[in-house]
Short mmCIF file of C-alpha atoms in Angstrom, two decimals:
data_model
loop_
_atom_site.label_atom_id
_atom_site.label_comp_id
_atom_site.label_asym_id
_atom_site.label_seq_id
_atom_site.Cartn_x
_atom_site.Cartn_y
_atom_site.Cartn_z
CA MET A 43 17.64 -90.08 49.03
CA SER A 44 20.81 -88.25 50.04
CA PHE A 45 22.22 -91.31 51.38
CA GLN A 46 21.67 -93.64 48.45
CA LEU A 47 23.29 -90.70 46.57
CA LEU A 48 26.42 -90.89 48.82
CA LEU A 49 26.52 -94.64 48.56
CA ASN A 50 26.30 -94.38 44.23
CA PHE A 51 29.62 -91.61 44.45
CA LEU A 52 31.13 -94.01 46.80
CA ILE A 53 30.85 -97.09 44.25
CA ALA A 54 31.89 -94.56 41.58
CA PHE A 55 34.62 -93.62 43.37
CA THR A 56 35.80 -97.41 44.60
CA TRP A 57 35.50 -98.11 40.63
CA MET A 58 37.12 -95.29 39.85
CA PHE A 59 40.20 -96.85 42.54
CA LEU A 60 39.73 -100.47 41.08
CA LYS A 61 40.60 -99.30 37.54
CA ASN A 62 43.01 -96.83 38.62
CA GLU A 63 41.70 -94.02 36.13
CA TRP A 64 41.17 -90.85 37.67
CA THR A 65 38.63 -89.57 34.52
CA GLY A 66 35.48 -88.38 34.34
CA THR A 67 34.31 -91.40 31.95
CA SER A 68 35.09 -94.10 34.32
CA PHE A 69 33.50 -92.07 37.35
CA LEU A 70 30.36 -91.98 34.82
CA VAL A 71 30.34 -95.78 34.17
CA GLY A 72 31.42 -96.57 37.69
CA PHE A 73 28.29 -94.48 38.72
CA PHE A 74 25.78 -96.26 36.47
CA TRP A 75 27.16 -100.15 38.05
CA GLY A 76 26.07 -98.16 41.22
CA ALA A 77 22.89 -97.23 40.55
CA LEU A 78 22.52 -101.03 38.82
CA ILE A 79 23.48 -102.30 41.96
CA LEU A 80 21.37 -99.94 44.10
CA LEU A 81 18.75 -101.06 41.73
CA ALA A 82 18.93 -104.62 42.77
CA LEU A 83 19.12 -103.66 46.58
CA ARG A 84 17.01 -101.11 46.68
CA ARG A 85 14.86 -103.34 48.97
CA PHE A 86 17.09 -102.29 52.17
CA PHE A 87 16.35 -99.05 51.76
CA PRO A 88 13.31 -97.15 54.05
CA GLN A 89 13.14 -94.59 51.06
CA ARG A 90 12.05 -95.53 47.80
CA TYR A 91 14.79 -95.69 45.46
CA TYR A 92 16.80 -92.74 44.33
CA MET A 93 16.39 -92.60 40.70
CA GLU A 94 12.41 -92.36 40.77
CA LYS A 95 12.88 -88.98 42.51
CA VAL A 96 15.23 -87.91 39.84
CA TYR A 97 12.38 -88.70 37.11
CA ALA A 98 10.07 -86.91 39.21
CA ILE A 99 12.04 -83.82 38.85
CA VAL A 100 12.92 -84.36 35.33
CA LYS A 101 9.13 -84.80 34.75
CA LEU A 102 8.34 -81.52 37.09
CA LEU A 103 10.87 -79.59 34.65
CA PHE A 104 8.72 -81.12 31.23
CA ILE A 105 5.45 -79.83 33.44
CA PHE A 106 6.57 -76.62 33.32
CA PHE A 107 7.69 -76.04 30.08
CA ARG A 108 4.60 -77.38 28.50
CA GLU A 109 2.57 -74.95 30.59
CA LEU A 110 4.82 -72.00 30.23
CA PHE A 111 3.98 -72.60 26.32
CA LYS A 112 0.43 -73.21 26.93
CA SER A 113 -0.12 -70.28 28.80
CA ASN A 114 1.72 -67.55 27.17
CA ILE A 115 0.16 -68.81 23.97
CA ALA A 116 -3.03 -68.14 26.09
CA VAL A 117 -1.75 -64.30 27.23
CA ILE A 118 -0.52 -63.62 23.15
CA LYS A 119 -4.13 -64.17 22.66
CA ASP A 120 -5.45 -62.08 25.07
CA VAL A 121 -2.82 -59.17 24.09
CA LEU A 122 -3.60 -59.13 20.46
CA ARG A 123 -7.28 -59.14 20.98
CA PRO A 124 -9.02 -55.76 19.89
CA LYS A 125 -11.11 -55.48 23.10
CA LEU A 126 -9.81 -56.43 26.36
CA ASN A 127 -11.95 -58.81 27.37
CA ILE A 128 -10.20 -60.31 30.83
CA GLN A 129 -11.68 -60.38 34.48
CA PRO A 130 -9.00 -59.42 37.24
CA ALA A 131 -9.21 -61.55 40.43
CA ILE A 132 -7.98 -62.65 43.32
CA PHE A 133 -8.60 -65.88 45.12
CA ALA A 134 -7.28 -68.13 47.41
CA LEU A 135 -6.02 -71.56 47.08
CA PRO A 136 -5.50 -73.67 50.49
CA THR A 137 -1.97 -75.75 49.46
CA HIS A 138 -1.19 -79.22 50.98
CA LEU A 139 2.31 -78.45 50.73
CA GLU A 140 4.21 -77.86 53.74
CA LYS A 141 8.11 -77.75 53.38
CA ASP A 142 9.68 -74.25 52.46
CA TRP A 143 10.93 -75.67 49.05
CA GLU A 144 7.76 -77.00 48.25
CA ILE A 145 5.92 -73.43 48.86
CA THR A 146 8.41 -71.70 46.85
CA THR A 147 8.47 -74.27 43.95
CA LEU A 148 4.86 -73.98 43.55
CA SER A 149 4.87 -69.71 43.97
CA LEU A 150 7.05 -69.52 41.25
CA LEU A 151 5.56 -72.00 38.80
CA ILE A 152 2.38 -70.26 39.63
CA THR A 153 3.86 -67.11 38.69
CA LEU A 154 6.36 -67.99 36.11
CA THR A 155 2.89 -69.37 33.80
CA PRO A 156 0.90 -66.19 33.01
CA GLY A 157 -2.69 -65.20 33.77
CA THR A 158 -1.83 -66.53 37.44
CA LEU A 159 0.46 -64.56 39.83
CA VAL A 160 1.12 -65.70 43.82
CA MET A 161 0.71 -62.21 45.30
CA ASP A 162 1.21 -63.11 48.80
CA ILE A 163 1.61 -66.21 51.06
CA SER A 164 -0.50 -66.30 54.59
CA ASP A 165 1.92 -66.45 57.80
CA ASP A 166 1.08 -70.27 58.80
CA ASN A 167 1.85 -70.74 55.02
CA SER A 168 -1.28 -73.08 54.60
CA THR A 169 -2.83 -70.38 51.58
CA LEU A 170 -1.42 -68.52 48.55
CA TYR A 171 -2.82 -65.56 47.38
CA ILE A 172 -3.11 -65.78 43.82
CA HIS A 173 -3.96 -63.08 41.05
CA ALA A 174 -5.44 -64.24 38.24
CA MET A 175 -6.41 -62.45 34.95
CA ASN A 176 -9.56 -64.14 33.81
CA ALA A 177 -11.61 -64.95 36.84
CA GLY A 178 -14.29 -66.89 34.68
CA ASP A 179 -13.54 -70.51 36.18
CA ILE A 180 -11.80 -70.26 39.51
CA ASP A 181 -12.90 -73.39 40.65
CA GLU A 182 -11.41 -74.77 37.28
CA THR A 183 -7.57 -72.94 37.61
CA ILE A 184 -7.52 -74.48 41.18
CA GLU A 185 -7.99 -77.95 39.64
CA ASP A 186 -5.51 -77.41 37.14
CA ILE A 187 -2.74 -75.88 39.48
CA ARG A 188 -3.97 -78.72 41.95
CA ASN A 189 -3.78 -81.61 38.94
CA THR A 190 -0.26 -80.32 37.46
CA PHE A 191 1.95 -78.61 39.56
CA GLU A 192 0.99 -79.85 43.34
CA LYS A 193 1.19 -83.17 42.04
CA ALA A 194 4.15 -83.24 40.58
CA ILE A 195 5.82 -81.50 43.06
CA MET A 196 4.45 -83.72 45.63
CA GLU A 197 5.88 -86.70 43.78
CA VAL A 198 9.04 -85.06 44.30
CA SER A 199 8.80 -84.99 47.80
CA ARG A 200 7.11 -88.36 48.40
CA MET B 548 1.59 -56.68 60.10
CA LYS B 549 4.82 -58.38 59.08
CA PRO B 550 4.91 -59.53 55.45
CA ASN B 551 5.77 -63.23 54.50
CA ASP B 552 9.13 -63.65 53.37
CA LEU B 553 8.94 -67.30 52.69
CA ILE B 554 9.91 -67.18 49.00
CA LEU B 555 12.71 -64.55 49.17
CA GLN B 556 13.92 -66.72 52.05
CA THR B 557 13.94 -69.97 50.39
CA VAL B 558 15.35 -68.33 47.31
CA THR B 559 17.97 -66.60 49.22
CA LYS B 560 19.55 -69.47 50.82
CA VAL B 561 19.74 -70.92 46.99
CA VAL B 562 20.96 -68.30 45.07
CA ALA B 563 23.86 -66.56 48.06
CA PHE B 564 26.06 -69.56 47.55
CA ILE B 565 25.52 -69.22 43.26
CA ILE B 566 26.40 -65.77 43.77
CA ALA B 567 29.38 -66.75 46.10
CA ILE B 568 30.89 -69.43 43.68
CA PHE B 569 30.55 -66.95 40.95
CA ALA B 570 32.59 -64.38 43.47
CA VAL B 571 35.46 -67.00 43.99
CA TYR B 572 35.01 -67.78 39.94
CA LEU B 573 35.64 -64.04 39.26
CA PHE B 574 38.77 -63.26 41.57
CA PHE B 575 40.87 -66.52 39.93
CA ALA B 576 39.95 -65.24 36.95
CA GLY B 577 41.57 -61.99 36.86
CA HIS B 578 45.01 -62.85 35.61
CA TYR B 579 44.01 -63.70 32.00
CA THR B 580 40.36 -62.97 31.78
CA PRO B 581 38.16 -60.33 32.76
CA GLY B 582 37.81 -60.05 36.71
CA GLY B 583 39.97 -59.42 39.73
CA GLY B 584 40.04 -58.91 43.25
CA PHE B 585 37.41 -56.10 42.95
CA VAL B 586 34.99 -57.49 41.17
CA GLY B 587 35.17 -60.47 43.07
CA GLY B 588 35.12 -58.52 46.31
CA LEU B 589 32.01 -56.57 44.72
CA MET B 590 30.26 -59.69 44.18
CA ALA B 591 30.71 -61.55 47.39
CA SER B 592 29.63 -58.41 49.33
CA ALA B 593 26.24 -58.70 46.87
CA ALA B 594 25.87 -62.40 48.36
CA LEU B 595 26.17 -60.90 52.03
CA VAL B 596 23.86 -57.37 51.23
CA LEU B 597 21.35 -60.45 49.53
CA LEU B 598 21.38 -61.89 53.13
CA LEU B 599 20.88 -58.67 54.64
CA LEU B 600 18.22 -57.68 52.57
CA SER B 601 16.14 -61.09 53.31
CA PHE B 602 17.31 -61.52 57.06
CA ASP B 603 17.90 -58.85 59.51
CA ILE B 604 21.28 -57.80 60.58
CA LYS B 605 21.44 -59.55 63.69
CA THR B 606 20.95 -62.76 62.01
CA VAL B 607 23.65 -62.12 59.37
CA GLN B 608 26.37 -61.00 62.09
CA GLU B 609 25.44 -64.39 63.83
CA VAL B 610 25.87 -66.27 60.78
CA ILE B 611 29.26 -63.94 59.84
CA PRO B 612 30.56 -63.17 63.27
CA VAL B 613 33.23 -61.18 61.95
CA ASN B 614 33.94 -57.20 62.37
CA PHE B 615 34.57 -55.78 58.79
CA ARG B 616 36.54 -52.89 59.73
CA THR B 617 39.03 -55.78 61.27
CA ILE B 618 39.01 -57.62 57.53
CA ILE B 619 39.81 -54.04 55.63
CA ALA B 620 43.07 -53.54 57.90
CA ILE B 621 44.04 -57.47 57.48
CA GLY B 622 43.07 -56.50 53.60
CA LEU B 623 45.59 -53.76 53.26
CA LEU B 624 48.31 -56.21 55.23
CA ILE B 625 48.07 -58.83 53.22
CA ALA B 626 48.44 -56.17 50.04
CA VAL B 627 51.47 -54.56 51.66
CA VAL B 628 53.81 -57.04 53.18
CA PRO B 629 54.53 -59.23 50.42
CA GLY B 630 55.46 -55.90 48.50
CA LEU B 631 57.87 -55.49 51.28
CA PHE B 632 59.64 -58.77 50.77
CA SER B 633 60.75 -57.52 47.20
CA PHE B 634 63.54 -55.60 49.40
CA PHE B 635 65.19 -58.64 50.26
CA PHE B 636 65.91 -59.77 46.60
CA GLY B 637 67.24 -56.01 45.57
CA VAL B 638 64.34 -54.87 43.64
CA PRO B 639 61.68 -52.24 43.78
CA PHE B 640 58.85 -52.11 46.07
CA LEU B 641 55.88 -54.12 45.16
CA THR B 642 57.77 -56.17 42.41
CA HIS B 643 55.68 -59.45 41.90
CA THR B 644 56.96 -62.79 40.59
CA PHE B 645 55.53 -65.94 39.46
CA GLY B 646 56.80 -69.56 38.91
CA TYR B 647 55.55 -72.95 37.96
CA PHE B 648 55.07 -75.52 40.40
CA ASN B 649 53.90 -79.15 40.55
CA LEU B 650 51.15 -79.43 42.66
CA PRO B 651 50.15 -82.81 43.97
CA ILE B 652 46.38 -83.11 42.30
CA ILE B 653 46.34 -80.15 39.99
CA GLY B 654 49.81 -80.92 38.12
CA LYS B 655 51.39 -78.10 36.70
CA THR B 656 50.08 -74.88 37.73
CA ALA B 657 51.66 -70.78 37.65
CA LEU B 658 51.52 -69.53 40.78
CA ALA B 659 51.92 -65.83 41.37
CA THR B 660 52.51 -63.56 44.15
CA VAL B 661 49.60 -61.00 42.49
CA THR B 662 47.31 -62.83 43.64
CA LEU B 663 48.38 -62.30 47.49
CA PHE B 664 48.23 -58.85 46.35
CA GLU B 665 44.46 -59.47 44.94
CA VAL B 666 43.13 -61.17 47.87
CA GLY B 667 44.05 -58.26 49.99
CA VAL B 668 42.13 -55.93 47.52
CA PHE B 669 39.44 -58.83 47.75
CA LEU B 670 39.39 -58.35 51.53
CA VAL B 671 39.27 -54.25 51.18
CA VAL B 672 36.24 -54.30 48.96
CA VAL B 673 34.48 -56.64 50.75
CA GLY B 674 35.11 -55.29 54.39
CA PHE B 675 34.58 -51.58 53.03
CA THR B 676 31.22 -52.50 51.40
CA MET B 677 29.91 -54.14 54.39
CA THR B 678 31.13 -51.41 56.78
CA VAL B 679 29.01 -48.96 54.86
CA ILE B 680 25.57 -50.47 54.43
CA GLN B 681 25.80 -51.86 58.04
CA THR B 682 26.64 -48.48 59.17
CA ILE B 683 23.89 -46.81 57.22
CA GLY B 684 21.54 -49.69 57.95
CA GLU B 685 22.35 -49.32 61.96
CA SER B 686 21.45 -45.69 62.17
CA GLU B 687 17.69 -45.57 62.95
#
């Protein structure tokens, strides 16, 4: 990923030197051609083509916005209800993620989507302890987190 | 039982750099817009204090192996010494001047000797803040 990005920057700079234009526009044009060249020669790299990773990051961002919207509406419903109808609970979520930044991203995503809140991480970084506002469907919540956030983060770091 | 600081430390590793560049921006913004050596220094100390909060004093001293009391002295020297050069030109002490120079890449730039004074202020503020916080933190 980083090596391909560095190569792309190198191509963009070479383009700027060849055109003798030291501007942002010519850098962008060179970057575009560099991305195309790397796409053509992507079989040479052991990792996947890095634009796929960029796409995965953007996708993660959009998933986050969608979930934020959905869950905030859910919380508004709970707040405006005349009779409080919640069942708080704390449950453990075993996670497959290993790197520090992955676990952090997952925790922040879970925390920022209301209804669930990460309270603690076990010492071996394998389990997240989550406080849920509605405990009626814990298994469903776990599956939900698995299918959206964890999958998207794994897409990025694959 | 020590709590798991994974999230705090990971976020700190990202945010400390953002605070640091914001400190540099504030420092250079001081001539025409709000900012300057004092605020920049405080902001730079804030980045270091964030590191102190999420790691411990020993780690931060290994990462930044400087004695902050020395930093105060260096900052005061940098603030005062350019002021002494005013005597060579027959103007009062701490008179500052500026000029326009053609730098190789950036082009026409206004360079002022006040910046040196501000560097001194910056270093004194960083040194002072960090000395205070480390001395309070170390005394068991």
